[in-house]
Coordinates of C-alpha atoms and ligand atoms in Angstrom, one line a residue:
M1 CA -7.5 54.5 91.0
L2 CA -7.2 56.7 88.0
Q3 CA -10.0 59.2 87.9
R4 CA -11.7 59.5 84.5
P5 CA -12.5 62.9 83.2
A6 CA -16.0 64.0 84.2
S7 CA -16.9 63.9 80.5
H8 CA -17.2 60.1 80.7
M9 CA -20.2 60.5 82.9
V10 CA -23.8 60.4 81.5
V11 CA -27.0 62.1 82.5
Q12 CA -30.1 59.9 82.6
K13 CA -33.5 61.5 82.5
F14 CA -36.5 59.3 83.3
G15 CA -39.9 60.3 82.2
G16 CA -43.2 59.9 84.1
T17 CA -43.9 56.3 82.9
S18 CA -40.3 55.3 83.8
V19 CA -41.0 56.2 87.5
A20 CA -44.7 55.4 87.5
D21 CA -44.7 52.7 90.2
P22 CA -42.3 50.6 92.2
E23 CA -41.8 48.2 89.4
A24 CA -40.7 51.0 87.0
I25 CA -38.4 52.4 89.7
R26 CA -36.8 49.0 90.1
R27 CA -36.1 49.0 86.4
L28 CA -34.6 52.5 86.8
I29 CA -32.3 51.3 89.6
E30 CA -30.8 48.6 87.4
I31 CA -30.4 51.1 84.5
V32 CA -28.6 53.5 86.8
R33 CA -26.4 50.8 88.3
A34 CA -25.3 49.7 84.8
A35 CA -24.4 53.3 83.8
R36 CA -21.8 53.8 86.6
T37 CA -18.3 54.2 85.3
R38 CA -15.9 51.6 86.4
D39 CA -14.4 54.0 88.9
G40 CA -17.9 54.6 90.3
R41 CA -18.8 58.0 88.8
G42 CA -22.2 59.1 87.8
P43 CA -24.7 58.9 86.3
A44 CA -26.6 62.1 87.3
V45 CA -30.3 61.3 87.3
V46 CA -33.1 63.6 86.5
V47 CA -36.7 62.4 87.0
S48 CA -40.2 63.5 86.0
A49 CA -43.1 63.3 88.4
M50 CA -44.7 59.8 88.6
S51 CA -47.0 59.6 85.6
G52 CA -50.3 61.5 86.0
I53 CA -49.1 63.4 89.0
T54 CA -48.5 66.8 87.3
D55 CA -52.0 66.6 85.7
A56 CA -53.5 65.8 89.1
L57 CA -51.7 68.6 90.8
L58 CA -52.8 71.2 88.2
A59 CA -56.4 69.9 88.4
M60 CA -56.2 70.1 92.2
A61 CA -55.0 73.7 92.1
S62 CA -57.9 74.7 89.8
S63 CA -60.5 72.9 91.9
A64 CA -59.2 74.6 95.0
G65 CA -59.2 77.9 93.3
A66 CA -62.8 77.3 92.4
S67 CA -63.4 76.5 96.1
Q68 CA -64.0 72.8 95.6
L69 CA -62.0 72.0 98.6
D70 CA -63.3 68.5 99.2
E71 CA -62.2 67.4 95.7
A72 CA -58.8 69.1 96.1
E73 CA -58.2 67.4 99.5
A74 CA -59.1 64.0 98.1
R75 CA -56.6 64.5 95.3
T76 CA -53.9 65.6 97.8
N77 CA -54.5 62.4 99.8
Q78 CA -54.3 60.2 96.7
I79 CA -50.9 61.8 95.8
R80 CA -49.7 61.3 99.3
E81 CA -50.8 57.7 99.4
R82 CA -49.3 56.8 96.0
H83 CA -45.8 58.0 97.2
V84 CA -46.1 56.5 100.6
A85 CA -47.1 53.1 99.1
A86 CA -44.2 53.2 96.7
A87 CA -41.8 54.2 99.4
R88 CA -42.8 51.2 101.5
E89 CA -42.2 48.9 98.7
L90 CA -38.9 50.3 97.6
V91 CA -37.1 51.1 100.9
A92 CA -36.7 48.5 103.7
A93 CA -38.2 49.4 107.1
G94 CA -35.7 51.3 109.2
P95 CA -34.4 54.9 109.6
A96 CA -34.1 55.5 105.8
L97 CA -37.7 54.6 105.3
D98 CA -38.8 56.7 108.3
H99 CA -36.8 59.6 106.9
L100 CA -38.3 59.3 103.4
L101 CA -41.9 59.0 104.8
S102 CA -41.5 62.1 106.9
E103 CA -40.2 64.0 103.8
I104 CA -43.2 62.8 101.8
H105 CA -45.6 63.8 104.5
E106 CA -44.0 67.2 104.9
Q107 CA -44.3 67.8 101.1
A108 CA -47.9 66.6 101.1
D109 CA -48.8 68.7 104.2
E110 CA -47.4 71.8 102.5
L111 CA -49.5 71.0 99.5
A112 CA -52.6 70.6 101.7
S113 CA -52.1 73.9 103.3
I114 CA -51.6 75.7 100.0
I115 CA -54.8 74.1 98.8
K116 CA -56.7 75.4 101.8
A117 CA -55.3 78.9 101.1
L118 CA -56.3 78.7 97.5
A119 CA -59.8 77.8 98.4
V120 CA -60.0 80.8 100.6
L121 CA -58.5 83.2 98.1
R122 CA -60.4 81.7 95.2
E123 CA -57.5 82.6 93.0
V124 CA -54.4 80.8 91.7
S125 CA -51.5 82.9 90.7
P126 CA -48.8 81.6 88.4
R127 CA -46.3 81.7 91.2
T128 CA -48.5 79.6 93.5
L129 CA -49.3 77.2 90.6
D130 CA -45.6 76.6 90.3
V131 CA -45.2 75.7 93.9
V132 CA -48.1 73.2 93.5
A133 CA -46.8 71.7 90.2
A134 CA -43.2 71.4 91.4
S135 CA -44.2 69.1 94.2
G136 CA -44.6 66.2 91.8
E137 CA -40.9 66.2 90.9
L138 CA -39.8 67.1 94.4
L139 CA -41.6 64.0 95.6
S140 CA -40.5 61.6 92.9
S141 CA -36.9 62.7 93.1
R142 CA -36.8 62.0 96.9
L143 CA -38.4 58.7 96.4
V144 CA -36.0 57.6 93.6
A145 CA -32.9 58.8 95.6
A146 CA -33.9 56.8 98.6
A147 CA -34.8 53.7 96.5
L148 CA -31.4 53.8 94.8
T149 CA -29.5 54.1 98.1
S150 CA -31.6 51.3 99.5
A151 CA -30.7 49.1 96.6
G152 CA -27.0 49.7 97.1
V153 CA -26.5 52.5 94.6
E154 CA -25.6 55.3 96.9
A155 CA -27.6 58.4 95.8
Q156 CA -28.0 61.9 97.0
W157 CA -31.2 63.9 96.6
V158 CA -30.5 67.4 95.1
D159 CA -33.2 70.0 95.5
A160 CA -33.9 71.2 91.9
R161 CA -34.4 74.7 93.3
Q162 CA -30.7 74.6 94.2
A163 CA -29.7 73.4 90.8
V164 CA -31.7 75.3 88.1
V165 CA -32.0 79.1 88.2
T166 CA -34.7 80.7 86.0
N167 CA -36.2 84.0 85.2
D168 CA -39.5 84.8 86.8
E169 CA -41.9 83.9 84.0
H170 CA -43.8 81.5 86.2
T171 CA -45.3 78.3 84.7
R172 CA -42.9 78.6 81.7
A173 CA -39.7 80.0 83.1
T174 CA -36.5 80.2 81.1
P175 CA -33.4 78.9 82.8
L176 CA -30.5 81.4 83.2
K177 CA -27.5 79.6 81.7
Q178 CA -24.5 80.8 83.6
E179 CA -26.3 80.9 87.0
T180 CA -27.6 77.3 86.5
R181 CA -24.1 76.1 85.5
D182 CA -22.7 77.6 88.6
K183 CA -25.3 76.0 90.8
L184 CA -24.8 72.6 89.2
R185 CA -21.1 72.9 89.7
A186 CA -21.6 73.8 93.4
N187 CA -24.5 71.5 94.3
V188 CA -24.4 68.5 92.0
Q189 CA -20.8 68.0 90.9
P190 CA -19.5 67.3 94.5
A191 CA -21.9 64.3 94.8
I192 CA -20.5 62.9 91.6
D193 CA -16.9 63.5 92.7
Q194 CA -17.7 61.6 95.9
G195 CA -19.1 58.7 94.0
R196 CA -22.8 59.3 94.7
V197 CA -25.6 59.5 92.2
P198 CA -27.3 62.9 92.3
V199 CA -31.0 62.7 91.8
I200 CA -32.8 65.9 90.7
G201 CA -36.4 66.6 90.0
G202 CA -36.9 67.8 86.4
F203 CA -39.2 70.6 85.4
V204 CA -38.4 72.5 88.5
G205 CA -36.2 75.5 89.3
A206 CA -36.1 78.7 91.3
T207 CA -35.9 82.3 90.4
T208 CA -32.9 84.4 91.5
A209 CA -35.2 85.7 94.3
G210 CA -35.6 82.0 95.4
H211 CA -39.2 81.5 94.3
T212 CA -40.1 78.0 93.0
S213 CA -40.5 78.0 89.2
T214 CA -41.3 75.5 86.5
L215 CA -40.1 75.2 82.9
G216 CA -43.5 74.4 81.3
R217 CA -45.2 71.1 80.6
G218 CA -42.8 68.4 79.5
G219 CA -39.9 70.5 80.9
S220 CA -38.1 67.6 82.4
D221 CA -36.3 66.9 79.1
Y222 CA -35.0 70.4 79.2
S223 CA -33.8 69.9 82.8
G224 CA -32.0 66.7 81.7
A225 CA -30.3 68.7 78.9
L226 CA -29.4 71.5 81.3
V227 CA -27.8 69.1 83.8
G228 CA -26.0 67.4 81.0
A229 CA -24.7 70.7 79.6
G230 CA -23.8 72.1 83.0
L231 CA -21.8 69.0 84.0
D232 CA -20.3 68.4 80.5
A233 CA -21.8 65.0 80.3
A234 CA -20.6 62.6 77.6
E235 CA -24.2 61.8 76.7
I236 CA -27.7 62.7 77.8
Q237 CA -30.1 59.7 77.9
I238 CA -33.9 60.3 77.7
W239 CA -35.5 57.1 79.1
T240 CA -39.0 56.7 78.0
D241 CA -41.5 54.0 77.1
V242 CA -40.9 53.8 73.4
D243 CA -37.9 52.2 71.5
G244 CA -36.8 55.5 70.0
M245 CA -37.7 57.4 66.9
L246 CA -39.5 55.5 64.1
S247 CA -39.0 56.0 60.3
A248 CA -42.8 56.7 59.9
D249 CA -46.0 57.0 61.7
P250 CA -47.0 53.5 63.0
R251 CA -50.6 54.4 62.7
I252 CA -50.1 54.5 58.9
I253 CA -47.2 52.2 58.2
K254 CA -47.4 48.6 59.5
H255 CA -43.7 48.0 60.1
P256 CA -41.8 51.2 60.6
K257 CA -38.1 50.9 61.3
L258 CA -36.3 52.3 64.2
V259 CA -34.1 55.2 63.3
S260 CA -30.8 54.5 64.9
Q261 CA -29.2 57.9 64.4
L262 CA -30.2 61.3 63.2
S263 CA -29.0 64.9 63.4
F264 CA -30.5 67.7 65.6
E265 CA -31.7 69.4 62.4
E266 CA -33.4 66.3 61.0
A267 CA -35.1 65.9 64.3
A268 CA -36.3 69.5 64.2
E269 CA -37.8 69.0 60.7
L270 CA -39.5 65.7 61.6
A271 CA -40.9 67.2 64.8
Y272 CA -42.3 70.2 63.0
F273 CA -44.2 67.8 60.7
G274 CA -45.7 66.0 63.7
A275 CA -43.4 63.0 64.0
K276 CA -43.2 61.6 67.5
V277 CA -39.6 62.6 68.2
L278 CA -37.9 64.7 70.8
H279 CA -38.2 68.3 69.6
P280 CA -34.7 69.9 69.6
S281 CA -36.1 73.0 71.3
T282 CA -36.7 70.8 74.4
I283 CA -33.0 69.8 74.6
L284 CA -31.5 73.1 73.4
P285 CA -28.7 73.2 76.1
A286 CA -27.5 69.8 74.8
I287 CA -27.4 71.0 71.2
E288 CA -25.5 74.2 72.1
R289 CA -22.8 72.1 73.7
N290 CA -23.0 69.4 71.1
I291 CA -23.7 66.7 73.6
P292 CA -25.3 63.6 72.0
V293 CA -28.8 62.8 73.2
R294 CA -30.1 59.2 73.2
I295 CA -33.7 58.1 73.4
L296 CA -34.1 54.8 75.2
N297 CA -36.8 52.5 76.3
S298 CA -36.7 51.7 80.0
W299 CA -38.6 48.4 79.3
K300 CA -35.8 47.3 77.0
P301 CA -32.7 48.7 78.6
T302 CA -30.2 46.9 76.4
A303 CA -31.7 48.1 73.1
A304 CA -29.7 50.8 71.3
G305 CA -32.4 53.4 71.0
T306 CA -32.1 56.5 68.8
L307 CA -29.1 58.7 69.0
I308 CA -29.4 62.4 68.1
T309 CA -26.2 64.2 67.4
G310 CA -24.8 67.4 65.9
S311 CA -23.9 65.6 62.6
V312 CA -24.5 62.2 61.2
S313 CA -21.8 60.3 59.4
S314 CA -22.0 60.9 55.7
A315 CA -21.7 57.1 55.1
R316 CA -25.5 57.0 55.5
R317 CA -27.1 57.1 52.1
G318 CA -30.8 57.0 52.6
L319 CA -33.6 59.1 54.0
T320 CA -34.0 59.4 57.8
G321 CA -37.7 59.5 58.2
L322 CA -41.2 60.3 56.9
A323 CA -43.7 62.5 58.7
S324 CA -47.1 63.7 57.8
K325 CA -49.6 66.3 58.9
R326 CA -53.3 65.7 58.3
D327 CA -56.3 68.0 57.9
V328 CA -54.4 70.6 56.0
T329 CA -56.2 73.3 53.9
V330 CA -54.7 74.6 50.7
I331 CA -55.5 78.1 49.7
D332 CA -54.7 79.1 46.1
I333 CA -54.4 82.9 45.6
T334 CA -54.4 83.9 41.9
S335 CA -53.9 87.3 40.4
T336 CA -52.9 87.5 36.8
R337 CA -52.2 91.2 37.0
M338 CA -50.5 91.4 40.3
L339 CA -48.4 88.4 41.1
M340 CA -45.2 89.7 39.5
A341 CA -45.7 93.1 41.0
Y342 CA -43.7 93.8 44.0
G343 CA -45.6 94.0 47.2
F344 CA -48.1 91.3 46.3
L345 CA -46.6 88.6 48.6
R346 CA -46.4 91.1 51.4
R347 CA -50.2 91.9 51.0
V348 CA -50.9 88.2 51.0
F349 CA -48.9 87.4 54.1
E350 CA -50.3 90.5 55.9
V351 CA -53.7 88.9 55.7
F352 CA -52.5 85.8 57.4
E353 CA -50.7 87.9 60.0
R354 CA -53.8 89.9 60.7
Y355 CA -55.7 86.7 61.5
R356 CA -52.8 85.2 63.4
T357 CA -52.8 82.1 61.1
A358 CA -49.6 80.3 60.6
V359 CA -48.7 79.2 57.1
D360 CA -46.9 75.9 56.8
M361 CA -45.9 75.6 53.2
V362 CA -45.8 78.1 50.3
T363 CA -45.3 77.5 46.6
T364 CA -45.6 80.1 43.8
S365 CA -46.0 80.1 40.1
E366 CA -46.3 82.8 37.5
V367 CA -49.8 83.7 38.4
S368 CA -50.6 82.2 41.7
V369 CA -49.4 81.5 45.3
S370 CA -50.5 78.4 47.1
V371 CA -50.2 78.1 50.9
T372 CA -51.2 75.5 53.3
V373 CA -52.7 76.2 56.8
D374 CA -53.6 74.0 59.7
D375 CA -55.7 76.4 61.7
I376 CA -58.9 77.4 59.8
R377 CA -60.7 79.3 62.6
H378 CA -60.4 82.5 60.5
L379 CA -60.6 80.9 57.1
N380 CA -63.7 82.9 56.1
E381 CA -62.2 86.2 57.0
I382 CA -58.9 85.4 55.4
V383 CA -60.6 84.4 52.1
E384 CA -62.7 87.6 52.2
A385 CA -59.7 89.8 52.8
L386 CA -57.7 88.1 50.0
N387 CA -60.6 88.4 47.7
E388 CA -60.2 92.2 47.7
F389 CA -57.1 91.8 45.5
A390 CA -57.0 88.2 44.2
E391 CA -59.1 85.2 43.2
V392 CA -59.1 82.6 45.9
S393 CA -59.9 79.0 46.0
V394 CA -59.8 76.7 49.0
E395 CA -59.4 73.0 49.2
R396 CA -59.8 71.1 52.5
G397 CA -59.1 67.5 53.4
M398 CA -55.4 67.6 52.3
S399 CA -52.3 66.2 53.9
L400 CA -48.6 67.1 54.0
L401 CA -46.2 64.3 53.5
C402 CA -42.6 65.1 54.3
A403 CA -39.4 63.1 53.6
V404 CA -36.5 64.1 55.7
G405 CA -32.8 63.4 55.4
D406 CA -29.6 65.4 55.5
V407 CA -28.7 63.2 52.5
L408 CA -31.1 65.4 50.4
Q409 CA -28.5 68.1 50.6
D410 CA -25.8 66.3 48.6
E411 CA -27.8 64.0 46.5
P412 CA -30.4 65.6 44.2
K413 CA -31.3 62.1 42.9
I414 CA -33.0 61.3 46.1
A415 CA -35.5 64.1 45.8
A416 CA -36.2 63.0 42.2
R417 CA -36.7 59.4 43.5
V418 CA -39.2 60.7 46.1
V419 CA -41.3 62.4 43.5
G420 CA -40.8 59.4 41.1
V421 CA -42.1 56.9 43.6
L422 CA -45.3 59.0 43.9
E423 CA -45.9 59.3 40.2
E424 CA -49.4 57.8 40.2
V425 CA -50.5 59.9 43.2
P426 CA -51.8 63.4 42.3
L427 CA -49.6 65.9 44.0
R428 CA -51.0 69.3 44.7
M429 CA -47.8 71.1 45.8
I430 CA -44.2 70.1 46.0
S431 CA -41.5 72.0 47.9
Q432 CA -37.9 71.6 48.9
A433 CA -37.0 74.4 51.4
A434 CA -33.7 76.1 51.5
S435 CA -32.4 73.8 54.2
R436 CA -32.7 71.1 51.5
R437 CA -33.1 68.6 54.3
N438 CA -36.7 67.8 53.5
I439 CA -38.9 67.4 50.5
T440 CA -42.6 67.9 51.2
V441 CA -45.6 67.2 49.0
V442 CA -49.3 68.1 49.5
L443 CA -51.8 65.4 48.5
R444 CA -55.4 64.4 49.2
Q445 CA -55.8 62.9 52.6
A446 CA -57.3 59.8 51.1
D447 CA -54.0 59.2 49.2
L448 CA -51.8 59.7 52.2
P449 CA -51.6 56.0 53.5
H450 CA -50.8 54.7 50.1
A451 CA -48.2 57.4 49.3
M452 CA -46.5 56.9 52.6
E453 CA -46.5 53.1 52.2
R454 CA -44.9 53.5 48.7
L455 CA -42.2 55.9 50.0
H456 CA -41.5 53.7 53.0
E457 CA -41.1 50.6 50.9
E458 CA -38.8 52.4 48.5
F459 CA -36.5 54.0 51.2
F460 CA -36.9 51.8 54.2
G461 CA -38.2 48.5 52.9
Ligands
LIG501 N1 -44.0 66.5 85.1 C1 -44.0 67.5 84.1 C2 -45.1 67.3 83.1 O1 -45.9 66.4 83.2 C3 -42.7 67.7 83.4 C4 -42.2 66.5 82.6 O2 -42.6 65.3 83.0 O3 -41.5 66.6 81.7 O4 -45.3 68.2 82.3
LIG502 MG1 -42.0 64.2 78.5

């Protein structure tokens, strides 16, 4: 049979809710089965820990570190039982189940002995914390691999520590690109070539010295992207429990639309403004190799989801999505004498830097600078410092409303339409940044729902 190029294969990453229990794993099995190429290649599967397990592991490590051994041991047993129960439901009695159960017990026993040691030492180092946290994905990946094989989709468990190589910044390690690529070629590709589905725990890696490491909370998406990039996958699928990305916040807009396609840059802008979308930094390896990423709902496997790609066809005329940020504070800094003098903006921003306060949006006029901030822990000090050389006024209870679309780059009329639609809403600031991919307005929080509704009706209605 003609072998298709490896690039036809996809990588499927399943989040915690998509492996939460035997029912979820049964859905996963059918999704994986449907993704095999006709000549029986792929997919490569990356899984999160079962939902809630990583939180439980971290809580367990801290209670053990505080010498609350009973509580930590109770949690270890719950984790063991949850995996054992799922294994019994998913794998028929026999040698395969016995093997899986002994692996689960081995992993849980190791956890139990680490917990005891932590309670004695009364201290949890980042390196040890990684060993504890990694066990969630090591368990779920073994379970899923065995469940697939038992359901007739021959799978092979791959130890993530033999697949992802990282630096030694434990608890938020950075993968080493070339080393990881080499490991994936050596330890994952052969399974694919032999027609088996490799199953790898996300979030987990090992340092060059061989110590278990993790990529930081939520790191499984990054693992999925790494595996996809390393194996030159045709597509990376992020299976989750939502339909994809929505055109606006469903807590504000009654009937938001599903965004069928957007660019990596648009996703970055929307994520920055708090939209519930995969942040591009979490799938960087995919972006670097220009591999499309698709967000899919494991409850509705035939729905198209949201596709994120390097560029979106210019045939699309409208905006991509709306996002908003609440509880924003506007600070107006006015100085009739000094604004036009050089060095003024530097002095202003030095104050924000001194108090480690990030500025979201900036607009300037002849005599004033307006900025918005999110974090007001040092507001009083900031105002006092600015008062030394400018008049300052502060307005709280504001919101940012941001309209995003690559289309804004080529069609100035769209920006005008955005502002036009909001004509009866008092706008405090308006800005279109250099990327010209978004137009952002600042308005009173009380006006946000109405303004978003108006914009949504105009562009997505
Ligand atoms: N299990 C890890 C976490 O909960 C990684 C992930 O699921 O992405 O953060
Ligand atoms: Mg996640």
